Coordinates of C-alpha atoms in Angstrom, one line a residue:
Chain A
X1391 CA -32.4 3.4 7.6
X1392 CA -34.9 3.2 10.5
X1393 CA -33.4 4.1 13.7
X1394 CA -32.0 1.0 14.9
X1395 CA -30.7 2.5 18.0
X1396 CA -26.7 1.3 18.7
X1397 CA -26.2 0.5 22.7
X1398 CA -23.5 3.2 22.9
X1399 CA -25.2 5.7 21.2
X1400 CA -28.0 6.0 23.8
X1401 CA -27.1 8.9 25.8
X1402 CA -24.6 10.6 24.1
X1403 CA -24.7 14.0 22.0
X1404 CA -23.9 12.2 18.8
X1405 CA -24.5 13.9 15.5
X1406 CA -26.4 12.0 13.6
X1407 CA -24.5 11.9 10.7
X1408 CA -21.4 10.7 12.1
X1409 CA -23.5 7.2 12.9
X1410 CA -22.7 4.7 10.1
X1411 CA -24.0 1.1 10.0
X1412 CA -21.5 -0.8 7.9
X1413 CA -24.1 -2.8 5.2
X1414 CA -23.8 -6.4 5.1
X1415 CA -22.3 -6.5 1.6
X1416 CA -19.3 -4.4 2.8
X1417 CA -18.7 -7.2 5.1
X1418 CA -18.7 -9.3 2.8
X1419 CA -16.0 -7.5 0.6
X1420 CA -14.1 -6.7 3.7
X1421 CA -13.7 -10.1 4.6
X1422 CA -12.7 -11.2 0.7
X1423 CA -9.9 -8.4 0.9
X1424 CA -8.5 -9.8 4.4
X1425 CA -8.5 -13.0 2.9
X1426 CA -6.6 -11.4 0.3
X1427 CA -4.3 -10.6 2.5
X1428 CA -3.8 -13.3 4.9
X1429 CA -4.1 -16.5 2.3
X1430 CA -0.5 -15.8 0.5
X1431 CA 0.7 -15.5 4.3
X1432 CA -0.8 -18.6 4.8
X1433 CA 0.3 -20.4 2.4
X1434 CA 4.2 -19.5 2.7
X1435 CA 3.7 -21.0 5.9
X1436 CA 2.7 -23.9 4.7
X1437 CA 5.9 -24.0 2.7
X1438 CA 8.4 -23.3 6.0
X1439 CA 10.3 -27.0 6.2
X1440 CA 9.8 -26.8 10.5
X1441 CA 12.7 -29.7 10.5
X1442 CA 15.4 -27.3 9.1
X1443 CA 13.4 -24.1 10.0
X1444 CA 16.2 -23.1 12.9
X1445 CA 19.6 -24.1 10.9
X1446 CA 18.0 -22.3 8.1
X1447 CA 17.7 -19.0 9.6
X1448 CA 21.1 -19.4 11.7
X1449 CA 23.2 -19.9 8.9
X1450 CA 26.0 -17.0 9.0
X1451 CA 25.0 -15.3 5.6
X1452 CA 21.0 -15.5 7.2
X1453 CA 22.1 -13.8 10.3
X1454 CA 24.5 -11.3 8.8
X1455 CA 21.3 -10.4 6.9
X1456 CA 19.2 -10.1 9.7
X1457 CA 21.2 -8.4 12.1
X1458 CA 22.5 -5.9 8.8
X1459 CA 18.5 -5.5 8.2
X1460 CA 17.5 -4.7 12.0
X1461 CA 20.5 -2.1 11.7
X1462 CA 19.9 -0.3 8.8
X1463 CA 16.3 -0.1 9.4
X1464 CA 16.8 1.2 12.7
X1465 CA 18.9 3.8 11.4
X1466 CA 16.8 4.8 8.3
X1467 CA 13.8 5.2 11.0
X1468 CA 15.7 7.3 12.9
X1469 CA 16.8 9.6 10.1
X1470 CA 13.5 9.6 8.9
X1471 CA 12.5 10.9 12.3
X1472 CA 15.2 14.0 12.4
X1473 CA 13.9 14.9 8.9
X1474 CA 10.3 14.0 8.8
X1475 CA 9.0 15.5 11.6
X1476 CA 10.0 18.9 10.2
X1477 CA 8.9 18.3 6.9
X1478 CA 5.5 17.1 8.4
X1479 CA 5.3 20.4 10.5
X1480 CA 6.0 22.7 7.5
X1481 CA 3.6 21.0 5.4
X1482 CA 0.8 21.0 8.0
X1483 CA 1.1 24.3 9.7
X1484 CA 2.9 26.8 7.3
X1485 CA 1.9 28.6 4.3
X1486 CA 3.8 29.1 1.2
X1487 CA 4.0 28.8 -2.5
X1488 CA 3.7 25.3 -3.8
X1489 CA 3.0 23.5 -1.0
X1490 CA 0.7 21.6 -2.8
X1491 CA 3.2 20.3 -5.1
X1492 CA 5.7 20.6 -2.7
X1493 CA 3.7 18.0 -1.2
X1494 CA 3.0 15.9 -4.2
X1495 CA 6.1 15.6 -5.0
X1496 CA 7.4 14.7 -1.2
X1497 CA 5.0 11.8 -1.4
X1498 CA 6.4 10.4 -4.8
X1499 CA 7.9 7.5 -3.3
X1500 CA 5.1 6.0 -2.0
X1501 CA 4.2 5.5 -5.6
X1502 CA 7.3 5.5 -7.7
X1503 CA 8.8 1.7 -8.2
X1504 CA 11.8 1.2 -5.9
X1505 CA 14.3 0.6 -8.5
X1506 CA 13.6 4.0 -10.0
X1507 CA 14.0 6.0 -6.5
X1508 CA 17.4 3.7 -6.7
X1509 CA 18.3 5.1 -10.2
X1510 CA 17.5 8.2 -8.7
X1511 CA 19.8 8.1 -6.0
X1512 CA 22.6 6.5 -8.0
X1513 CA 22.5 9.2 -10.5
X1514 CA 22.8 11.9 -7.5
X1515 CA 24.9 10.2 -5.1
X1516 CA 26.5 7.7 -7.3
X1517 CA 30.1 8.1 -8.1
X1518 CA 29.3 9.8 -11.2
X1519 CA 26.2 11.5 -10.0
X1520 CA 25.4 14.8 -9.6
X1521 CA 26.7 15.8 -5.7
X1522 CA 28.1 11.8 -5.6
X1523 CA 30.9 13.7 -8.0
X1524 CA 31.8 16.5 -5.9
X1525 CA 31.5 14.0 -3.2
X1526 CA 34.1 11.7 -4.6
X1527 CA 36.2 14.4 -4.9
X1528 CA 36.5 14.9 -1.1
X1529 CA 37.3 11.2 -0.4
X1530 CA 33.3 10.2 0.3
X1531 CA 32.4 7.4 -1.6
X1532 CA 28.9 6.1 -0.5
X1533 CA 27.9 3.4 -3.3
X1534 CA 28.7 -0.2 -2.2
X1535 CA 28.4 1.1 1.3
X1536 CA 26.0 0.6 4.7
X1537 CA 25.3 4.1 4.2
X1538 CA 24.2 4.1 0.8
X1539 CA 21.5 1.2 2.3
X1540 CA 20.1 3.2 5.1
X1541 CA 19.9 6.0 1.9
X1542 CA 17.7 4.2 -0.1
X1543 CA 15.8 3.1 2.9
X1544 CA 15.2 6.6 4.5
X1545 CA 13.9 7.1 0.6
X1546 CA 11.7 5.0 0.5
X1547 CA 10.4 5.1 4.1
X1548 CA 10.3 9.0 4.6
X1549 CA 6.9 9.8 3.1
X1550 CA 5.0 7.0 5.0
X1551 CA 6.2 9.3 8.3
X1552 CA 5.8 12.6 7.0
X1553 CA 1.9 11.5 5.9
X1554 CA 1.0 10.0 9.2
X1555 CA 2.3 13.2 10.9
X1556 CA 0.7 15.4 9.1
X1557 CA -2.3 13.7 9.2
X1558 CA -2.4 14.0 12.7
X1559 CA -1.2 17.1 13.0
X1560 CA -4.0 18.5 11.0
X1561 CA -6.8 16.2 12.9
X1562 CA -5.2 17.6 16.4
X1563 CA -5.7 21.3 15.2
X1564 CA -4.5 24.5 16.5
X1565 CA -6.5 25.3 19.5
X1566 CA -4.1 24.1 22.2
X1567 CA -1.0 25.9 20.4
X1568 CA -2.6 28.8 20.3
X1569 CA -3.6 28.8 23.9
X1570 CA 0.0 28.0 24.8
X1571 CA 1.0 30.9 22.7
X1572 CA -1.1 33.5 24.4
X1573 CA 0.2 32.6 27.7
X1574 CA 3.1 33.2 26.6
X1575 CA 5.1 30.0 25.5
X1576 CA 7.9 30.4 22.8
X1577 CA 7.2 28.5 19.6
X1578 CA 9.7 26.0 20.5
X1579 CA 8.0 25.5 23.7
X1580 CA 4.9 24.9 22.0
X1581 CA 6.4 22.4 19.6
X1582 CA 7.9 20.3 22.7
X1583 CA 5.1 20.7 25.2
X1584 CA 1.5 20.9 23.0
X1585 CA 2.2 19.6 19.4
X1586 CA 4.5 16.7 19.8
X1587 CA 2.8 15.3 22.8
X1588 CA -0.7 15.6 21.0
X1589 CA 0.3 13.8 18.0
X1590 CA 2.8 11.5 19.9
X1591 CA 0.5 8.5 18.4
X1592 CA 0.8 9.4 14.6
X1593 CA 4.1 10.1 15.0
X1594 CA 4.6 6.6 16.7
X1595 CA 2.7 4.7 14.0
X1596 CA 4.4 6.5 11.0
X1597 CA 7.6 5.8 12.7
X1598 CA 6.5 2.0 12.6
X1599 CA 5.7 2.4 9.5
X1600 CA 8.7 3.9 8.3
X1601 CA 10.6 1.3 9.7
X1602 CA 8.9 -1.6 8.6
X1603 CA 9.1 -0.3 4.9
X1604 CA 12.7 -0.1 5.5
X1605 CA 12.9 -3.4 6.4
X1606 CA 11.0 -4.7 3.2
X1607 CA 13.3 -2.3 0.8
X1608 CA 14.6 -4.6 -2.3
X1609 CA 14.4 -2.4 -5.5
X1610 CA 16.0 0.8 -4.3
X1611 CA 18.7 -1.1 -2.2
X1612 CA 19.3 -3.1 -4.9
X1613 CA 20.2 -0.5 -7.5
X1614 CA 21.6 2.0 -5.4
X1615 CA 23.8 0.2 -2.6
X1616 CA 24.5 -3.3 -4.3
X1617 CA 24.6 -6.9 -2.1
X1618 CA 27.9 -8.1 -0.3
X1619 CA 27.3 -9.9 2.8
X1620 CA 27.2 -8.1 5.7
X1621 CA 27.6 -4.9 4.1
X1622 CA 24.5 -3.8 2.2
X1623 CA 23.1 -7.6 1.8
X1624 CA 20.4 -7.1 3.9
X1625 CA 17.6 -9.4 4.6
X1626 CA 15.2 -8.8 1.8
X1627 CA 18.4 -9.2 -1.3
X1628 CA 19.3 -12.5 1.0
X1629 CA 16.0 -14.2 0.5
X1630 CA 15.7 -13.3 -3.4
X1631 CA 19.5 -14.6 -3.7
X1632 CA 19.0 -18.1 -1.2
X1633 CA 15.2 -18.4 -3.9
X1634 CA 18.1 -18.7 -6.5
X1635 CA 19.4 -22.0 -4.9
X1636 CA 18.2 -23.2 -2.1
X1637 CA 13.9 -22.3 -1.8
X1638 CA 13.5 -23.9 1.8
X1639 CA 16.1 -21.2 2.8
X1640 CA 14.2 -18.2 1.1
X1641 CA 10.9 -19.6 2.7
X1642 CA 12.2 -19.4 5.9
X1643 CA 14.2 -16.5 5.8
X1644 CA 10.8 -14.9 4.2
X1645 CA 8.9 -16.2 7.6
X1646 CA 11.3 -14.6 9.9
X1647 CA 10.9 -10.5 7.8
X1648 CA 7.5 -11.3 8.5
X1649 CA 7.3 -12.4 11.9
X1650 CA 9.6 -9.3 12.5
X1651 CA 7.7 -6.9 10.8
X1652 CA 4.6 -8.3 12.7
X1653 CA 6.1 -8.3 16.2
X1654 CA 7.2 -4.4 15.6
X1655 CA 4.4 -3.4 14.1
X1656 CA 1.6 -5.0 16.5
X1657 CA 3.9 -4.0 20.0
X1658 CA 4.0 -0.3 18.8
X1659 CA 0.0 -0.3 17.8
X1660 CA -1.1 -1.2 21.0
X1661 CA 0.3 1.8 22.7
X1662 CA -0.4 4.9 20.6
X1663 CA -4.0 4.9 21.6
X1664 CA -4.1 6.5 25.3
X1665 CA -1.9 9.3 25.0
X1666 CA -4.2 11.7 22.8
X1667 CA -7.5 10.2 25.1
X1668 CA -5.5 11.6 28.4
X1669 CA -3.9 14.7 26.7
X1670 CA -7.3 15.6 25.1
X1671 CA -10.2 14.3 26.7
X1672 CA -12.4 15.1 23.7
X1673 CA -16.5 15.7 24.9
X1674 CA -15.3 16.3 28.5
X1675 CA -17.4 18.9 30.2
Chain B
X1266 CA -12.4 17.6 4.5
X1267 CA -10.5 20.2 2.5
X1268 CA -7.2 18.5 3.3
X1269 CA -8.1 15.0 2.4
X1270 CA -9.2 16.1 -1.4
X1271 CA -5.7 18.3 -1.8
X1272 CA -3.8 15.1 -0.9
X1273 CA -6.1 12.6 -2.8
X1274 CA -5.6 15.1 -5.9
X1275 CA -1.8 15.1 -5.1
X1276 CA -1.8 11.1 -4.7
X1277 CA -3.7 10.5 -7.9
X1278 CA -1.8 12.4 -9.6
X1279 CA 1.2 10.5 -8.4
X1280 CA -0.2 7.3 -9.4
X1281 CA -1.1 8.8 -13.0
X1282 CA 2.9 9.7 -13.5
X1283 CA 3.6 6.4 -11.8
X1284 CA 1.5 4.5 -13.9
X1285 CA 2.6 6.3 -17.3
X1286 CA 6.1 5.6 -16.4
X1287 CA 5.3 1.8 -16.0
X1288 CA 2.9 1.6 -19.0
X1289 CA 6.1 3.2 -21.4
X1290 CA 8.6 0.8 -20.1
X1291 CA 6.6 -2.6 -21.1
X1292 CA 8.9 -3.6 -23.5
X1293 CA 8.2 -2.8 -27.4
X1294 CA 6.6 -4.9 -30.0
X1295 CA 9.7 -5.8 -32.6
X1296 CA 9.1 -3.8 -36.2
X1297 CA 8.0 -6.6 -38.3
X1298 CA 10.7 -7.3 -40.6
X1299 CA 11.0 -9.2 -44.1
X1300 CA 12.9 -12.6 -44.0
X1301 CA 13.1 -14.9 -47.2
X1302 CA 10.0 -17.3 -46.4
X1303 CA 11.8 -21.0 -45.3
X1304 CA 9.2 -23.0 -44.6
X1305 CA 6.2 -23.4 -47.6
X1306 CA 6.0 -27.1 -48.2
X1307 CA 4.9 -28.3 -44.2
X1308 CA 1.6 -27.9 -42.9
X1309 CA 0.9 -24.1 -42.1
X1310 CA 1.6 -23.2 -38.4
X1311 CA -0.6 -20.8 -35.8
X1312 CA -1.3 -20.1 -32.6
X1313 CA 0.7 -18.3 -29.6
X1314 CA 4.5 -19.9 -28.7
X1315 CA 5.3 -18.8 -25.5
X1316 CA 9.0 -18.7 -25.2
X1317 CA 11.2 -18.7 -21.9
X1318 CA 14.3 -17.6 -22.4
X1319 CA 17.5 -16.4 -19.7
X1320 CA 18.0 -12.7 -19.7
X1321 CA 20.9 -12.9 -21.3
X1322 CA 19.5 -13.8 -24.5
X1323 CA 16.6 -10.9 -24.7
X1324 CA 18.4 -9.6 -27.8
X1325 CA 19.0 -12.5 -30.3
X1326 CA 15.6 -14.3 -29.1
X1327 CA 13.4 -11.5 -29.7
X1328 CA 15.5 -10.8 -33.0
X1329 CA 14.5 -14.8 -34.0
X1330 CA 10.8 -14.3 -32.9
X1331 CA 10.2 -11.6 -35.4
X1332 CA 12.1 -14.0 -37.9
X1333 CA 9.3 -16.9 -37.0
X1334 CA 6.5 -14.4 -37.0
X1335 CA 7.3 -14.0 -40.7
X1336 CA 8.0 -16.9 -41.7
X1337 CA 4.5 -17.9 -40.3
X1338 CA 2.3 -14.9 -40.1
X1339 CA -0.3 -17.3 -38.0
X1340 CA 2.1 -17.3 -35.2
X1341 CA 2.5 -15.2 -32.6
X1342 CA 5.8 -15.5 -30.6
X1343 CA 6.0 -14.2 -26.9
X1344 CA 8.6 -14.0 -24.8
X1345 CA 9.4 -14.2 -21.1
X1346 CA 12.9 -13.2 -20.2
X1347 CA 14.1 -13.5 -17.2
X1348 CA 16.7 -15.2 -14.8
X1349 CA 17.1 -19.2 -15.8
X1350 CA 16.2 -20.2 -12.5
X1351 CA 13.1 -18.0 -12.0
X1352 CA 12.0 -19.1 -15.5
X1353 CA 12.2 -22.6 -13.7
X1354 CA 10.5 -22.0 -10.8
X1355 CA 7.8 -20.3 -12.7
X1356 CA 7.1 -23.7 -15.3
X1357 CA 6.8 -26.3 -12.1
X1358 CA 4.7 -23.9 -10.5
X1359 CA 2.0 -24.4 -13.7
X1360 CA 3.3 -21.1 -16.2
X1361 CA 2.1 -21.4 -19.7
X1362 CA 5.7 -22.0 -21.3
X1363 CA 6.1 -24.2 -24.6
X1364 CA 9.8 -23.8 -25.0
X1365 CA 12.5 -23.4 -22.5
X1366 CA 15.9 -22.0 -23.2
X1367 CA 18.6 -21.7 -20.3
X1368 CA 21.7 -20.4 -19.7
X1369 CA 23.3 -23.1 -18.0
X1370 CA 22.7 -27.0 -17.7
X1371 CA 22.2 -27.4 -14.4
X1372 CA 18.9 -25.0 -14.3
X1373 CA 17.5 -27.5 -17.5
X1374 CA 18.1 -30.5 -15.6
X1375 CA 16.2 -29.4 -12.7
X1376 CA 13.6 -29.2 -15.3
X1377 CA 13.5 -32.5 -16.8
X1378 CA 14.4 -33.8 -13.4
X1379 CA 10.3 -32.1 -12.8
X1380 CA 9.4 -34.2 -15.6
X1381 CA 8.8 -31.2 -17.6
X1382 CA 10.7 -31.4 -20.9
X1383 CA 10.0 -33.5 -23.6
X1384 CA 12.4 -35.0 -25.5
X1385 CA 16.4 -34.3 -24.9
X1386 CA 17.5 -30.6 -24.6
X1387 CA 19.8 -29.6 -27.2
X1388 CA 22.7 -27.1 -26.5
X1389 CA 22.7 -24.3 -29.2
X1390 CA 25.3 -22.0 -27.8
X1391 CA 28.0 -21.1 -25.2
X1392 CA 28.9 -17.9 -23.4
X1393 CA 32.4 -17.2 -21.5
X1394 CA 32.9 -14.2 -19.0
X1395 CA 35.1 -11.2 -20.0
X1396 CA 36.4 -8.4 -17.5
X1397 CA 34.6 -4.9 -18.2
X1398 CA 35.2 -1.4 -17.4
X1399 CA 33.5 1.9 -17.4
X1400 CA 34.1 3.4 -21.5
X1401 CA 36.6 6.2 -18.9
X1402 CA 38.4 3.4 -17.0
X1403 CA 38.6 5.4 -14.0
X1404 CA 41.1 2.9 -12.0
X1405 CA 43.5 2.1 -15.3
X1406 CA 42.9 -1.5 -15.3
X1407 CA 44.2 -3.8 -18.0
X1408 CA 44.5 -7.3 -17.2
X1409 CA 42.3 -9.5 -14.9
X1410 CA 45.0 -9.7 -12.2
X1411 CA 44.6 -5.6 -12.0
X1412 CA 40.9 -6.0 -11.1
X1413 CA 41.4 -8.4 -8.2
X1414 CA 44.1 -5.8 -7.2
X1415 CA 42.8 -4.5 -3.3
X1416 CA 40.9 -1.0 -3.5
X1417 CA 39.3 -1.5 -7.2
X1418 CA 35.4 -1.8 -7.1
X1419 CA 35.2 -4.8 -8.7
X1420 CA 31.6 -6.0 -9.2
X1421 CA 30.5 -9.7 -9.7
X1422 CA 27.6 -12.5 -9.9
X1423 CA 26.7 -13.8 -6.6
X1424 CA 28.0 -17.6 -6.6
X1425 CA 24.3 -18.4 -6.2
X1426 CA 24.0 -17.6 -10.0
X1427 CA 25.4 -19.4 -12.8
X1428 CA 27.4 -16.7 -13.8
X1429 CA 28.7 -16.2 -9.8
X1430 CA 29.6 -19.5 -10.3
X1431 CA 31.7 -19.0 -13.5
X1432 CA 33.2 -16.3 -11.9
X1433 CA 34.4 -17.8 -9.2
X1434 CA 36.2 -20.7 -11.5
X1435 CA 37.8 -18.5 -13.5
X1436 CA 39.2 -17.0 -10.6
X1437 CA 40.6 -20.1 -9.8
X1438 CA 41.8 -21.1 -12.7
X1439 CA 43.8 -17.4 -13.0
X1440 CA 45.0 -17.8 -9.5
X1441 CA 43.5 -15.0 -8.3
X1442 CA 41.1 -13.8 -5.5
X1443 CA 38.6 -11.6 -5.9
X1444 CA 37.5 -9.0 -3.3
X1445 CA 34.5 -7.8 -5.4
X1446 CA 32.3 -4.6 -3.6
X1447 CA 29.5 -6.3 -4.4
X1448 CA 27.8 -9.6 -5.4
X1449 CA 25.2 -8.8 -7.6
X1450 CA 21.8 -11.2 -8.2
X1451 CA 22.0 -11.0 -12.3
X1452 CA 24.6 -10.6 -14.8
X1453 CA 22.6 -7.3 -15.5
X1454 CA 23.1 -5.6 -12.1
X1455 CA 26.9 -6.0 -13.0
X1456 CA 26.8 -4.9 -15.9
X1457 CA 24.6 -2.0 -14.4
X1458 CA 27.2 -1.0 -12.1
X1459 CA 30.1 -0.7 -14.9
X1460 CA 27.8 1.1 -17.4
X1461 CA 26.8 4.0 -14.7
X1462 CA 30.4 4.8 -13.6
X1463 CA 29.9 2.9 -10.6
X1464 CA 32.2 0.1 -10.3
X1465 CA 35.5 0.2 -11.4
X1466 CA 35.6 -3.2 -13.4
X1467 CA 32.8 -6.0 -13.6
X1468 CA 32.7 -9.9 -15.0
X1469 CA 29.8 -10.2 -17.1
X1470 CA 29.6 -12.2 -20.1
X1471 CA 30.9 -11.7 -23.5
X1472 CA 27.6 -11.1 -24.8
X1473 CA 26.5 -8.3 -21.9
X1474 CA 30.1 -6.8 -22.9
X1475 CA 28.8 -6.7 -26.5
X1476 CA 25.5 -5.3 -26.2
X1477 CA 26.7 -2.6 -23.9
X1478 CA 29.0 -1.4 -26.8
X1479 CA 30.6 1.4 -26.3
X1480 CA 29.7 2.4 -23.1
X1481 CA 32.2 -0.5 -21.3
X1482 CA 35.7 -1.1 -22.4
X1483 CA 36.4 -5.0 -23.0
X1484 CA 39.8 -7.0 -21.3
X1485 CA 39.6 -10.7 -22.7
X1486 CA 40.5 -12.9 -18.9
X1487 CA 43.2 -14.3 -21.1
X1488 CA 42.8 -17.5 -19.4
X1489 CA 43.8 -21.0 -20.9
X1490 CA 40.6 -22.9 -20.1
X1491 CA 38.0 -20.7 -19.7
X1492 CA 34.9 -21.7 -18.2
X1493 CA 32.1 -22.0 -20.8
X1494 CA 28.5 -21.9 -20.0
X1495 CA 26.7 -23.6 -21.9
X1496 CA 23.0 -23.1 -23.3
X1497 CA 20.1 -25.5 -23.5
X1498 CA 16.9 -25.1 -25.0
X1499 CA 13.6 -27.9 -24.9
X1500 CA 10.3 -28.5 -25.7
X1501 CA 8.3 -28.1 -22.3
X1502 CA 6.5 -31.2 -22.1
X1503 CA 3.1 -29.4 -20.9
X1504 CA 3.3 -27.2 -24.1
X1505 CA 0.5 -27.6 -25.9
X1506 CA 2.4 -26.3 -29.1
X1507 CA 4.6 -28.9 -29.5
X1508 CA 4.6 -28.7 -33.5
X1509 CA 5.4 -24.7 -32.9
X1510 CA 7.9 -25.4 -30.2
X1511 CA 9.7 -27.8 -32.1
X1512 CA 9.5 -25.4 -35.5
X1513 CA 10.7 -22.6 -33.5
X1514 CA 14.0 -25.0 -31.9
X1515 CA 14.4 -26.0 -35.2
X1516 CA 15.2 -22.3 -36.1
X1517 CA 17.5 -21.7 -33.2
X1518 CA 19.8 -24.3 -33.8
X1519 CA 19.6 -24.3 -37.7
X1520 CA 21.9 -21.6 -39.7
X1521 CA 19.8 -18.9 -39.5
X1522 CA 19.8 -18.5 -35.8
X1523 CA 23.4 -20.1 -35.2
X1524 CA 24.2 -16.6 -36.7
X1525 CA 21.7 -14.1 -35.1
X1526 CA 23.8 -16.0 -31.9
X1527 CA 27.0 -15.4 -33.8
X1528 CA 27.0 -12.2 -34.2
X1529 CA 26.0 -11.4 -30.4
X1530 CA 29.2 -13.0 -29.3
X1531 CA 27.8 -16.1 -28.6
X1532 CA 29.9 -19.3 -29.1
X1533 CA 29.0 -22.1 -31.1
X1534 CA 27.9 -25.4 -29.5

């Protein structure tokens, strides 16, 4: 390619192998794969019935669903949170025997169908499950239960945290820890003054993430927890059930996950950004 | 650079297992299996009949197909099993379906009521509910009154689906009210939740109760009037197999599939 020199290049230190132009033809793929995306959207739109869209959605079993949904996936997040962030610390900065696979098999959910990380669950947890058992024993029952939804959520949801951390983690580097360190700072003052600060924005939009996977989970929930209104019936089990009988209700119900899912996931993506410019003003003399 | 290859290898492996997992649980082709020829005399049939059938009738169906396949080797019988109102949603929305067989009435007639079944359905069996618990029956339950008893984990159909509904009648009609743990979206999930220990009784049909053999423990409801599902089947009228579809109809309803049905618990017509 001839040097076609890019505005914003002109003056800067750039290596040149880090400049890219995008070829047309990968434009023109792009655009077929956002189209992809955005026509099914589209056309479920289409299919919201505007005249009953509000009774639709305010209907007790609809809002029990929601508010169950918001719930549980505010929960799950914050589990995966307490447990991802020192899994995605682990993985990124220490060394041990089968990490690798460690790792591998951390990230199983991702790609495992949901109903089978429920049948997982059920035969560990469930009532005749492997700890579920000793569980029972001691009076904890968690099938049928709220608990047993935020389970299968946090399941499901987990890796997409612990891979954005860790991601970020490794992109941030050592440097600054290992200034702290020589001046003297404790390894627990490290973690809460340089790392987490650092990779505040991957941590951010894996907990996003996290929780917007939890507020899509069917398969696992489904297996593992069961659907009784208000209890583990959350939104995603209300809209395949209302699809059953009454479509206009499912459509709708389906508009409002999304229009969730899209508010949550656009306020928190705008944010994440200027943290790591101001805490590590990259090029800076 | 190092770190992205490690977690692509680690990723594609993943999606290898995953994708093995999901390529073995397709479900199997049926052994083929000798059945006295029945049909010689009427012009020779061929081509692909694609049969939707409720869920609950995976069994006998796919135990008929195999009987059709060899009584016309030309033909080729697939299935699509699945919830009767998904199967109907599925046909108005343009899938490739020449027969239609569902496990209630109302779910044909919002078929025909698209204008998409030719001729008049013909019911060709019937299917009560029965009260099942885990083979251990951890809460000692032995009549229907026990399950509706406060503190059992009673599992049932959401009323949403036909067999919610029945459910729900029969709990009338035995005076009882059911506090169920859960409301499950297919007959399957109940039966799910009995099988694995999980609930402590379920209402699923007499068929699901069969099949399950001795993994559940059957208690009959007992009731007087019972409420009885009963099952359709048509000719879609978009089928371009109408001569298979009707061949194939023909075979449910004649002797030979009247007992494949029998012996699955079903109930005659």
């Amino acid at each position: 390619m001839p040097a076609l020199a890019h505005p914003k290049l002109q003056g800067r230190t750039q290596q040149p192998w880090q400049f890219q132009a995008v070829p047309r033809w990968v434009f023109a793929l792009a655009a077929l794969g956002a189209l992809f995306i955005l026509l099914p959207l589209f056309g479920m739109v289409a299919k919201v019935n505007w005249a009953q869209f509000i009774p639709l959605i305010t209907s007790e079993s609809s809002l029990d669903a929601l508010v169950l949904s918001l719930k549980t996936a505010t929960a799950s997040t914050a589990l995966c949170l307490i447990l991802g962030v020192p899994l995605a610390l682990v993985l990124a900065r220490a060394h041990f025997g089968g990490q690798r696979i460690l790792r591998a098999l951390i990230l199983l959910p991702l790609v495992v169908p949901p109903v089978v990380g429920g049948l997982a669950l059920l035969y560990t947890f469930g009532r005749e499950g492997l700890i579920g058992r000793s569980l029972n024993v001691l009076g904890i029952d968690i099938a049928f239960s709220t608990t047993a939804v935020i389970m299968a959520q946090t399941f499901v949801a987990l890796p997409f945290l612990v891979l954005s951390l860790e991601g970020s983690l490794r992109t941030a580097g050592q440097k600054y820890e290992a200034v702290a360190a020589t001046l003297g700072a404790r390894p627990s003052t490290v973690l809460r003054r340089i790392t987490l600060p650092l990779v505040l924005p991957g941590l951010v939009s894996g907990a996003v993430l996290a929780f917007a996977r939890s507020l899509g989970e069917f398969g696992a929930t489904l297996t593992f927890a069961g659907s009784l209104q208000g209890v583990t019936r959350t939104l995603p089990l209300e809209i395949y059930l209302q699809r059953e009988i009454d479509p206009d209700a499912a459509v709708a119900l389906s508009f409002l996950l999304i229009a969730v899912a899209l508010v949550v996931v656009s306020l928190a993506y705008r944010t994440p950004r200027s943290p790591l410019r101001t805490l590590v003003p990259r090029g800076a003399p | 650079m190092k770190f992205s290859l490690v977690k692509l290898s680690a990723l594609a492996a993943t999606v290898l297992l995953a994708t093995t997992v999901a390529s073995c649980s397709g479900p199997g082709t049926p052994a083929a299996q000798t059945t006295p020829q029945t049909t010689s005399s009427a012009p020779e049939l061929s081509g692909t009949l694609n049969v939707f059938a409720a869920a609950s009738l995976q069994q006998t169906f796919t135990d008929l197909g195999t009987q059709f396949q060899a009584a016309h080797p030309k033909v080729k019988v697939s299935f699509n099993f699945d919830g009767s109102s998904t199967l109907v949603t599925q046909i108005t929305q343009g899938a490739p379906a020449d027969v239609f067989a569902s496990a209630d009435t109302a779910n044909m007639k919002k078929l025909s009521d698209a204008q998409l079944v030719a001729g008049t359905p013909v019911n060709f069996a019937t299917n009560v509910l029965t009260l099942v618990v885990p083979a251990s029956n951890p809460a000692n339950i032995t009549s229907f009154a026990d399950a509706a008893k406060p503190g059992i984990k009673l599992v049932v159909c959401a009323a949403q689906v036909p067999c919610g509904a029945a459910a729900k009648s029969d709990a009338a009609s035995a005076g009882l009210t059911l506090t169920p743990v859960s409301e499950e979206l297919s007959v399957t999930s109940v039966l799910g939740k009995v099988t694995s220990g999980e609930a402590d009784a379920g209402l699923v049909y007499v068929t699901d109760a069969k099949s399950a053999g001795t993994k559940v423990k059957t208690i009959p409801l007992g009731l007087a009037k019972p409420t009885i599902n009963e099952y359709p089947i048509a000719t879609v009228s978009s089928s371009k197999q109408q001569d298979l579809a009707k061949a194939f109809i023909a075979l449910v309803t004649a002797k030979e599939g009247q007992k494949v049905l029998a012996d699955a618990g079903f109930g005659a017509p």
